[in-house]
Short mmCIF file of C-alpha atoms and ligand atoms in Angstrom, two decimals:
data_model
loop_
_atom_site.label_atom_id
_atom_site.label_comp_id
_atom_site.label_asym_id
_atom_site.label_seq_id
_atom_site.Cartn_x
_atom_site.Cartn_y
_atom_site.Cartn_z
CA MET Y 1 -11.10 25.51 21.08
CA TYR Y 2 -10.45 23.49 18.39
CA ASP Y 3 -10.62 19.40 18.35
CA VAL Y 4 -7.20 18.81 16.75
CA ILE Y 5 -4.19 21.30 15.49
CA VAL Y 6 -1.98 20.12 13.34
CA VAL Y 7 1.38 21.51 13.25
CA GLY Y 8 2.95 21.58 9.20
CA ALA Y 9 0.73 21.00 6.38
CA ARG Y 10 3.04 18.86 3.84
CA CYS Y 11 2.46 15.24 2.95
CA ALA Y 12 1.99 13.99 7.08
CA GLY Y 13 -0.04 17.28 8.14
CA ALA Y 14 -2.60 17.91 5.35
CA PRO Y 15 -3.94 14.49 5.21
CA THR Y 16 -3.79 14.56 8.95
CA ALA Y 17 -5.87 17.54 8.97
CA MET Y 18 -8.36 16.01 5.78
CA LEU Y 19 -8.96 12.80 7.51
CA MET Y 20 -9.89 14.51 11.08
CA ALA Y 21 -12.04 17.26 9.45
CA ARG Y 22 -13.62 14.22 7.39
CA ALA Y 23 -14.28 12.71 10.54
CA GLY Y 24 -16.24 15.73 11.88
CA TYR Y 25 -13.68 17.40 13.73
CA ARG Y 26 -12.97 21.00 14.19
CA VAL Y 27 -9.24 21.30 12.80
CA LEU Y 28 -6.98 24.02 12.45
CA LEU Y 29 -3.88 23.15 10.23
CA LEU Y 30 -0.71 25.70 10.93
CA GLU Y 31 2.41 25.69 8.48
CA LYS Y 32 4.97 28.20 8.65
CA ALA Y 33 6.09 28.54 5.02
CA HIS Y 34 3.34 30.05 2.30
CA PHE Y 35 2.64 27.32 -0.60
CA PRO Y 36 3.33 26.50 -3.19
CA LYS Y 37 6.90 26.30 -1.90
CA ASP Y 38 9.28 23.25 -2.73
CA LYS Y 39 11.42 21.41 -0.28
CA LEU Y 40 14.33 19.51 -0.29
CA SER Y 41 13.02 16.02 -1.41
CA SER Y 42 13.01 13.71 -4.12
CA HIS Y 43 9.45 12.44 -4.52
CA TYR Y 44 9.03 8.74 -5.56
CA LEU Y 45 5.78 7.51 -4.12
CA HIS Y 46 5.48 3.46 -3.23
CA GLN Y 47 2.48 1.66 -4.63
CA PRO Y 48 1.03 1.71 -0.68
CA GLY Y 49 1.42 5.32 -0.87
CA VAL Y 50 -0.60 5.93 -4.14
CA ALA Y 51 -3.18 3.54 -2.88
CA LEU Y 52 -3.80 5.95 0.21
CA LEU Y 53 -4.05 8.91 -2.09
CA ASP Y 54 -6.59 6.91 -4.05
CA ARG Y 55 -8.45 5.97 -1.06
CA TRP Y 56 -8.50 9.85 0.16
CA GLY Y 57 -9.71 10.88 -3.68
CA VAL Y 58 -6.94 12.84 -4.47
CA LEU Y 59 -5.05 10.48 -6.97
CA GLU Y 60 -6.90 12.00 -10.00
CA LYS Y 61 -5.74 15.77 -8.83
CA LEU Y 62 -2.15 14.25 -9.23
CA ARG Y 63 -2.42 12.41 -12.61
CA ALA Y 64 -3.99 15.52 -13.72
CA ALA Y 65 -1.01 17.52 -12.92
CA GLY Y 66 0.98 15.92 -15.51
CA CYS Y 67 3.07 13.08 -13.48
CA THR Y 68 4.70 10.61 -15.61
CA PRO Y 69 3.04 7.16 -14.78
CA ILE Y 70 5.83 4.87 -13.38
CA ASP Y 71 5.28 0.89 -13.62
CA ARG Y 72 8.61 -0.71 -13.81
CA VAL Y 73 11.99 -0.53 -11.74
CA SER Y 74 15.39 -1.38 -12.76
CA CYS Y 75 18.83 -1.68 -10.74
CA GLU Y 76 22.17 -2.26 -12.10
CA THR Y 77 24.34 -3.83 -9.31
CA ALA Y 78 28.07 -4.36 -10.50
CA GLY Y 79 26.94 -5.41 -14.48
CA VAL Y 80 23.89 -7.51 -13.45
CA ARG Y 81 20.57 -5.82 -14.37
CA LEU Y 82 17.27 -6.35 -12.56
CA VAL Y 83 14.27 -4.85 -14.07
CA GLY Y 84 11.00 -5.86 -12.22
CA SER Y 85 7.33 -4.86 -12.43
CA LEU Y 86 5.86 -2.86 -9.33
CA LEU Y 87 3.62 -5.70 -7.39
CA PRO Y 88 0.31 -4.03 -6.67
CA ALA Y 89 -0.89 -2.50 -3.04
CA ASP Y 90 -4.54 -2.50 -3.30
CA GLY Y 91 -4.59 -3.02 -6.78
CA HIS Y 92 -2.31 -0.06 -7.58
CA THR Y 93 0.42 -1.07 -9.97
CA THR Y 94 1.72 2.31 -11.29
CA THR Y 95 3.33 4.99 -9.29
CA TYR Y 96 4.38 8.85 -9.88
CA ALA Y 97 7.17 11.26 -8.44
CA PRO Y 98 5.36 14.59 -8.37
CA ARG Y 99 7.52 17.63 -7.28
CA ARG Y 100 6.79 18.66 -3.71
CA TYR Y 101 5.05 21.91 -5.09
CA VAL Y 102 2.64 19.75 -6.92
CA LEU Y 103 1.74 17.05 -4.43
CA ASP Y 104 1.95 19.55 -1.13
CA PRO Y 105 -0.39 22.21 -2.09
CA ILE Y 106 -3.00 19.28 -3.70
CA LEU Y 107 -3.05 17.50 0.13
CA ALA Y 108 -3.41 20.70 1.73
CA ALA Y 109 -6.33 21.92 -0.69
CA ALA Y 110 -8.11 18.76 0.14
CA ALA Y 111 -7.74 19.20 3.86
CA VAL Y 112 -9.21 22.56 3.53
CA GLU Y 113 -12.30 21.08 0.98
CA ALA Y 114 -12.66 18.95 3.95
CA GLY Y 115 -13.30 21.60 6.35
CA ALA Y 116 -9.68 22.28 8.02
CA GLU Y 117 -8.95 25.66 8.58
CA PHE Y 118 -5.31 26.35 7.17
CA ARG Y 119 -3.08 29.12 8.27
CA GLU Y 120 -0.11 29.99 6.18
CA GLY Y 121 2.89 32.25 7.67
CA CYS Y 122 2.42 30.63 11.02
CA THR Y 123 5.27 29.05 13.15
CA VAL Y 124 4.55 27.35 16.07
CA THR Y 125 7.02 28.50 18.86
CA GLY Y 126 5.67 26.47 21.99
CA LEU Y 127 2.82 24.53 23.29
CA LEU Y 128 0.34 25.30 26.27
CA GLN Y 129 0.25 22.45 28.69
CA GLU Y 130 -1.84 21.88 31.77
CA ASP Y 131 -1.12 19.07 34.56
CA GLY Y 132 1.35 17.38 31.84
CA ARG Y 133 -0.84 17.39 29.14
CA VAL Y 134 -0.68 19.28 25.88
CA THR Y 135 -3.80 21.65 25.60
CA GLY Y 136 -2.69 24.00 22.42
CA VAL Y 137 -0.10 25.57 20.85
CA LYS Y 138 1.58 29.28 20.58
CA TYR Y 139 2.47 30.46 17.17
CA ARG Y 140 3.86 33.48 15.57
CA THR Y 141 2.86 35.49 12.49
CA ALA Y 142 4.11 38.70 10.77
CA GLY Y 143 1.05 40.17 13.08
CA GLY Y 144 2.35 39.12 16.36
CA GLU Y 145 2.02 36.16 18.92
CA PHE Y 146 -0.97 34.09 19.45
CA THR Y 147 -2.47 31.17 20.90
CA GLU Y 148 -4.85 28.37 20.29
CA ARG Y 149 -6.26 25.19 22.22
CA ALA Y 150 -7.24 21.92 21.44
CA ARG Y 151 -7.52 18.38 22.43
CA LEU Y 152 -4.95 16.93 20.35
CA VAL Y 153 -1.79 18.71 18.79
CA VAL Y 154 -0.64 16.54 15.88
CA GLY Y 155 3.15 17.47 15.28
CA ALA Y 156 3.70 17.12 11.32
CA ASP Y 157 6.63 19.53 11.48
CA GLY Y 158 9.22 17.51 9.91
CA MET Y 159 12.36 15.75 11.44
CA ARG Y 160 13.24 19.00 13.68
CA SER Y 161 9.79 19.08 15.18
CA THR Y 162 8.96 21.82 17.38
CA VAL Y 163 6.39 19.70 18.65
CA ALA Y 164 8.59 16.80 19.42
CA ARG Y 165 11.15 19.15 21.23
CA HIS Y 166 8.63 20.85 23.30
CA VAL Y 167 6.99 17.45 24.49
CA GLN Y 168 10.51 15.99 25.00
CA ALA Y 169 9.64 12.86 22.67
CA PRO Y 170 11.69 9.89 23.85
CA VAL Y 171 13.97 8.84 20.90
CA ILE Y 172 13.75 4.76 20.85
CA VAL Y 173 15.96 4.29 18.18
CA GLU Y 174 18.89 6.52 16.81
CA HIS Y 175 21.80 6.10 14.08
CA ALA Y 176 24.31 8.36 12.67
CA PRO Y 177 23.74 9.57 9.46
CA MET Y 178 25.13 7.12 6.69
CA SER Y 179 24.98 8.57 3.36
CA CYS Y 180 24.64 11.78 1.87
CA THR Y 181 23.00 12.74 -1.63
CA TYR Y 182 23.22 15.44 -4.42
CA TYR Y 183 20.44 15.71 -7.15
CA SER Y 184 18.94 17.78 -10.04
CA TYR Y 185 16.13 18.06 -12.45
CA TRP Y 186 17.23 17.10 -16.40
CA GLU Y 187 15.04 17.60 -19.43
CA GLY Y 188 15.70 15.48 -22.94
CA LEU Y 189 16.34 12.40 -20.73
CA ASN Y 190 14.69 9.59 -22.31
CA ALA Y 191 13.41 8.19 -18.60
CA SER Y 192 10.32 5.93 -18.19
CA HIS Y 193 10.51 4.48 -15.22
CA TRP Y 194 12.31 3.87 -11.68
CA GLU Y 195 16.40 3.33 -12.49
CA LEU Y 196 18.73 2.33 -9.55
CA TYR Y 197 22.66 1.91 -10.06
CA GLU Y 198 24.49 0.87 -7.50
CA ARG Y 199 28.34 0.00 -6.54
CA THR Y 200 30.24 0.20 -3.46
CA GLY Y 201 30.27 3.83 -2.11
CA ARG Y 202 27.91 5.00 -4.74
CA SER Y 203 24.13 4.92 -5.49
CA LEU Y 204 22.37 6.60 -8.23
CA GLY Y 205 18.47 7.14 -8.61
CA VAL Y 206 16.59 8.29 -11.80
CA VAL Y 207 12.87 9.16 -11.77
CA PRO Y 208 10.45 10.99 -14.40
CA THR Y 209 8.78 13.50 -12.48
CA ASN Y 210 6.44 16.06 -13.86
CA ASP Y 211 6.68 18.64 -16.43
CA GLY Y 212 8.94 16.83 -18.58
CA ARG Y 213 12.21 16.95 -16.08
CA THR Y 214 13.80 13.69 -14.61
CA LEU Y 215 15.30 13.59 -10.91
CA VAL Y 216 18.86 12.37 -11.47
CA MET Y 217 20.06 11.63 -7.64
CA ALA Y 218 23.86 10.44 -6.55
CA TYR Y 219 24.19 9.04 -3.17
CA PHE Y 220 27.52 9.00 -1.42
CA PRO Y 221 29.17 8.19 2.06
CA GLN Y 222 28.39 10.40 4.87
CA ALA Y 223 31.98 10.41 5.72
CA GLU Y 224 32.71 11.77 2.11
CA PHE Y 225 30.53 14.97 2.63
CA ARG Y 226 32.66 17.37 3.37
CA GLN Y 227 35.16 16.59 0.76
CA ILE Y 228 32.30 16.12 -1.93
CA ARG Y 229 30.50 19.53 -0.99
CA LYS Y 230 33.56 21.57 -1.97
CA ASP Y 231 32.53 20.74 -5.43
CA ALA Y 232 29.63 18.88 -5.44
CA GLN Y 233 28.51 19.38 -8.93
CA ALA Y 234 31.83 17.66 -10.10
CA ALA Y 235 31.58 14.88 -7.58
CA TYR Y 236 27.91 14.31 -8.88
CA LEU Y 237 28.81 13.89 -12.48
CA GLU Y 238 31.91 11.91 -11.43
CA ALA Y 239 29.92 9.40 -9.14
CA ILE Y 240 27.17 9.06 -12.41
CA ARG Y 241 30.27 8.44 -15.00
CA THR Y 242 31.66 5.75 -12.97
CA THR Y 243 28.63 4.13 -11.42
CA SER Y 244 26.83 3.97 -14.93
CA PRO Y 245 28.70 5.38 -18.20
CA GLU Y 246 25.78 4.56 -20.21
CA LEU Y 247 23.57 6.76 -18.00
CA SER Y 248 26.50 9.65 -18.17
CA ASP Y 249 25.99 9.43 -22.13
CA ARG Y 250 22.54 9.73 -21.77
CA LEU Y 251 22.95 12.69 -19.93
CA SER Y 252 25.36 14.31 -22.16
CA ALA Y 253 22.46 14.42 -24.49
CA ALA Y 254 20.14 15.98 -22.17
CA ARG Y 255 20.50 19.28 -20.39
CA GLN Y 256 20.69 20.07 -16.58
CA ALA Y 257 17.48 22.15 -16.16
CA GLU Y 258 18.12 23.11 -12.42
CA ARG Y 259 20.86 23.74 -9.88
CA LEU Y 260 22.35 20.96 -7.78
CA TYR Y 261 20.46 20.38 -4.42
CA GLY Y 262 22.22 18.23 -1.65
CA THR Y 263 21.90 17.27 1.82
CA GLY Y 264 24.36 15.79 4.48
CA GLU Y 265 21.22 15.76 7.21
CA GLN Y 266 20.32 12.27 6.63
CA LEU Y 267 19.21 11.83 10.05
CA ASN Y 268 18.18 8.27 11.28
CA PHE Y 269 15.86 8.16 14.43
CA VAL Y 270 12.44 6.82 15.63
CA ARG Y 271 10.45 9.05 18.36
CA GLN Y 272 7.90 8.04 20.72
CA SER Y 273 5.10 9.38 18.65
CA ALA Y 274 2.37 10.07 21.21
CA GLY Y 275 1.75 11.23 24.64
CA PRO Y 276 -1.07 12.85 26.66
CA GLY Y 277 -2.78 15.55 24.09
CA TRP Y 278 -0.05 15.29 21.46
CA ALA Y 279 1.15 12.63 18.49
CA LEU Y 280 3.71 13.01 16.04
CA VAL Y 281 3.46 11.97 12.21
CA GLY Y 282 5.58 11.64 9.07
CA ASP Y 283 9.35 12.74 9.58
CA ALA Y 284 8.63 14.12 13.14
CA ALA Y 285 7.91 10.83 14.45
CA HIS Y 286 10.62 8.72 12.34
CA HIS Y 287 12.86 9.73 9.99
CA LYS Y 288 15.48 7.84 7.90
CA ASP Y 289 18.18 8.21 4.84
CA SER Y 290 16.31 8.92 2.01
CA ILE Y 291 17.74 6.31 -0.08
CA ALA Y 292 14.99 4.06 0.25
CA ALA Y 293 12.40 6.79 -0.87
CA ARG Y 294 10.00 5.77 1.93
CA GLY Y 295 9.57 9.01 3.75
CA ILE Y 296 6.26 10.12 2.29
CA THR Y 297 4.70 6.86 1.69
CA ASP Y 298 5.21 5.95 5.59
CA ALA Y 299 3.98 9.20 6.32
CA PHE Y 300 0.67 8.27 4.73
CA ARG Y 301 0.64 5.04 6.72
CA GLN Y 302 1.30 6.70 10.06
CA VAL Y 303 -1.60 9.08 9.23
CA GLN Y 304 -4.02 6.41 8.10
CA MET Y 305 -3.10 4.60 11.17
CA LEU Y 306 -3.67 7.43 13.60
CA THR Y 307 -6.70 8.78 12.56
CA ASP Y 308 -8.37 5.05 12.30
CA TYR Y 309 -7.32 4.61 15.72
CA ILE Y 310 -8.71 7.89 17.20
CA GLY Y 311 -12.20 7.35 14.81
CA THR Y 312 -14.77 9.24 16.56
CA ASP Y 313 -13.13 8.84 20.14
CA LEU Y 314 -11.52 12.07 19.98
CA HIS Y 315 -13.95 13.55 22.51
CA ASP Y 316 -13.61 10.59 25.29
CA PRO Y 317 -10.16 11.29 27.00
CA LYS Y 318 -9.72 7.39 27.99
CA ALA Y 319 -10.29 6.45 24.52
CA LEU Y 320 -8.09 8.88 23.03
CA THR Y 321 -5.42 7.70 25.51
CA ALA Y 322 -5.69 4.50 24.47
CA ALA Y 323 -6.01 5.05 20.83
CA CYS Y 324 -2.82 7.61 20.95
CA ASP Y 325 -1.07 4.34 22.87
CA ARG Y 326 -1.76 2.19 20.20
CA TYR Y 327 -0.46 4.54 17.41
CA ALA Y 328 2.86 4.91 19.57
CA ARG Y 329 3.36 1.23 19.97
CA ASP Y 330 2.22 0.36 16.54
CA LEU Y 331 4.55 2.95 14.62
CA GLU Y 332 7.31 1.28 16.65
CA GLU Y 333 6.45 -2.19 15.66
CA LYS Y 334 5.46 -1.29 12.09
CA PHE Y 335 8.46 1.15 11.11
CA VAL Y 336 11.51 -0.34 13.04
CA GLU Y 337 12.12 -3.02 10.55
CA ALA Y 338 11.93 -1.25 7.51
CA TYR Y 339 13.74 1.59 9.35
CA HIS Y 340 16.64 -1.19 9.63
CA GLY Y 341 16.15 -2.56 5.98
CA THR Y 342 16.93 0.98 5.04
CA LEU Y 343 20.03 1.48 7.10
CA SER Y 344 21.61 -1.52 5.11
CA VAL Y 345 20.77 0.12 1.87
CA ALA Y 346 22.52 3.04 2.68
CA GLU Y 347 25.42 1.44 4.00
CA LEU Y 348 26.43 1.77 0.21
CA LYS Y 349 28.01 -1.67 0.25
CA VAL Y 350 27.47 -4.16 -2.64
CA THR Y 351 28.58 -7.06 -0.79
CA GLU Y 352 29.61 -10.59 -2.16
CA GLU Y 353 26.11 -11.56 -0.22
CA LYS Y 354 24.51 -9.21 -2.08
CA LEU Y 355 25.80 -10.01 -5.69
CA ALA Y 356 25.26 -13.62 -4.95
CA VAL Y 357 21.52 -12.85 -4.53
CA VAL Y 358 21.14 -10.53 -7.15
CA ARG Y 359 22.92 -13.21 -9.70
CA ALA Y 360 20.71 -15.65 -8.22
CA ILE Y 361 17.34 -14.13 -8.40
CA SER Y 362 18.10 -12.45 -12.03
CA PRO Y 363 16.55 -15.18 -14.32
CA HIS Y 364 13.60 -15.67 -12.17
CA GLN Y 365 11.00 -13.01 -12.57
CA GLU Y 366 8.93 -13.73 -9.96
CA LEU Y 367 11.82 -13.15 -7.42
CA VAL Y 368 13.02 -10.01 -9.28
CA ASP Y 369 9.82 -8.37 -8.65
CA ARG Y 370 9.53 -9.67 -4.61
CA TYR Y 371 13.29 -8.27 -4.31
CA PHE Y 372 11.67 -4.72 -5.43
CA GLY Y 373 8.75 -5.30 -3.74
CA VAL Y 374 10.86 -5.39 -0.09
CA LEU Y 375 11.94 -1.79 -1.22
CA SER Y 376 8.84 -0.52 -1.70
CA GLY Y 377 6.78 -2.16 1.14
CA VAL Y 378 4.59 -4.38 -0.82
CA CYS Y 379 6.43 -7.76 0.55
CA ALA Y 380 7.38 -8.33 3.82
CA ALA Y 381 11.49 -9.41 4.24
CA GLU Y 382 10.43 -12.90 4.92
CA GLU Y 383 8.31 -13.12 1.45
CA PHE Y 384 11.67 -12.69 0.03
CA TYR Y 385 14.82 -13.85 2.18
CA ASN Y 386 13.36 -17.09 2.60
CA GLU Y 387 14.29 -21.08 2.34
CA GLU Y 388 13.89 -20.78 -1.57
CA LEU Y 389 16.33 -18.01 -1.97
CA GLU Y 390 19.10 -19.80 0.55
CA ARG Y 391 18.23 -22.86 -2.07
CA LEU Y 392 18.81 -20.67 -4.91
CA VAL Y 393 21.86 -18.99 -3.75
CA GLY Y 394 23.10 -22.01 -2.46
C1 FAD G 1 17.12 14.43 -0.20
C2 FAD G 1 15.71 13.71 0.13
C3 FAD G 1 15.20 13.13 -0.78
C4 FAD G 1 13.82 12.26 -0.50
N1 FAD G 1 13.60 11.56 -1.42
C5 FAD G 1 12.12 11.04 -0.88
C6 FAD G 1 11.45 10.23 -1.91
O1 FAD G 1 11.91 9.88 -3.16
N2 FAD G 1 10.37 9.64 -1.49
C7 FAD G 1 9.83 10.05 -0.32
O2 FAD G 1 8.58 9.27 -0.24
N3 FAD G 1 10.63 10.47 0.59
C8 FAD G 1 11.69 11.16 0.04
N4 FAD G 1 12.12 11.99 1.02
C9 FAD G 1 11.60 11.98 2.66
C10 FAD G 1 10.66 12.97 2.29
O3 FAD G 1 10.92 14.17 1.84
C11 FAD G 1 10.07 13.41 3.92
O4 FAD G 1 9.94 11.93 4.28
C12 FAD G 1 8.55 14.04 3.90
O5 FAD G 1 8.61 15.32 3.22
C13 FAD G 1 8.23 13.99 5.17
O6 FAD G 1 6.72 14.82 5.42
P1 FAD G 1 6.32 15.66 6.47
O7 FAD G 1 5.11 16.37 6.15
O8 FAD G 1 6.68 14.68 7.64
O9 FAD G 1 7.31 16.76 6.81
P2 FAD G 1 7.96 18.13 6.03
O10 FAD G 1 7.72 17.64 4.45
O11 FAD G 1 9.64 18.11 6.44
O12 FAD G 1 7.02 18.86 6.15
C14 FAD G 1 6.88 19.64 7.76
C15 FAD G 1 6.14 20.91 7.15
O13 FAD G 1 6.21 21.58 8.75
C16 FAD G 1 6.28 22.73 8.58
N5 FAD G 1 6.67 23.19 9.96
C17 FAD G 1 8.13 23.07 10.64
N6 FAD G 1 8.12 23.88 11.68
C18 FAD G 1 7.11 24.08 11.84
C19 FAD G 1 6.47 25.24 12.97
N7 FAD G 1 7.48 25.22 14.06
N8 FAD G 1 5.49 25.99 12.75
C20 FAD G 1 4.74 25.60 11.61
N9 FAD G 1 5.15 24.72 10.83
C21 FAD G 1 6.26 24.12 10.66
C22 FAD G 1 7.33 23.27 7.41
O14 FAD G 1 7.24 24.32 7.09
C23 FAD G 1 7.22 21.93 6.60
O15 FAD G 1 6.14 22.24 5.54
C24 FAD G 1 13.51 12.42 0.86
C25 FAD G 1 14.10 13.54 1.90
C26 FAD G 1 15.30 14.03 1.52
C27 FAD G 1 15.96 15.01 2.07
#
């Protein structure tokens, strides 16, 4: 009998297992893949994510893995260029964009170091349930089918979560996919910070990662996905050329070091994230368009919330239920606003209103920093969209 079984060992599951093990619980971490393994994802961390990595004692390992430090962000919108500093989250003004085959194994190793038992190559196929409460998991390995029991099963198994499916977690908010994206990695591209470029119908992101490679990503409307995937490489280069000719020139002097990766599955939903004997963290709980690069940071925040709320009460059924209820409530309250903010970015519309805001703030560095601070989750929307801004925009 375990205290906690965590299903999925990436950026939501591994830190959950780590923090639960550090709290003294007996933890089993099950992962269907074998690490190190890459995953479809770019990997920009916002400052609150970096602050949590530091709090968990794993930031130094990430720095040592050769990730380029990032301390600025720029955005070009219809010829207006904003350059901002990263506002601090718990004193952190530098961030990173580690490849997932770097980040995820560091987190899984930290879970093991904390005392969690980590089993790879284990696919959870179902849940054990008694009297309406989840009491364990069924899983399959190359060696056969097994079961394990626990007081709490945490689904950190991504947007197509098996745990969410088996508990029939209700979907609280859902929207159709709005964008699709293609990206690749480039060598020899001089990039030192997070660069964004946008025009109606296209958005580009450039971010230095590790091992001297820079991610260059293009977003398109979902409605164009079928057409674009017929020749994604041509559409990708064309999006770059027509959105930022200057970036296109820089790329022609660089080398595309990997194939193109892409997805049209930019699902948008918030699920009920806890119930009797179960909880969901990361994409299993809440998935949104990747354009705001918030998924990993949000997963870290959810993990910290869940483990803080449970604290030392896991063996007390009433207190555990109260902690899980509070987590489910707070997840909905704290993440739904940013979810809608992300959807508005994913519309890929540079409206006259948006342009007026960008033009009005461009001479005011403090406002520019706050503009990017909202994107990073360091500033509340009201700290930017307020009367001061209204006066400036006129
Ligand atoms: C194109 C793209 C770009 C993105 N860019 C960014 C970005 O720049 N910054 C950012 O913060 N976020 C970004 N995201 C989002 C980010 O990738 C996710 O939010 C993040 O991966 C969520 O982590 P997770 O641990 O919840 O789920 P996942 O990373 O999906 O991990 C789930 C794990 O569970 C395992 N698993 C699944 N089912 C089972 C099962 N039945 N049994 C056992 N194991 C199972 C899987 O093998 C996997 O390892 C991007 C996403 C995409 C698609």
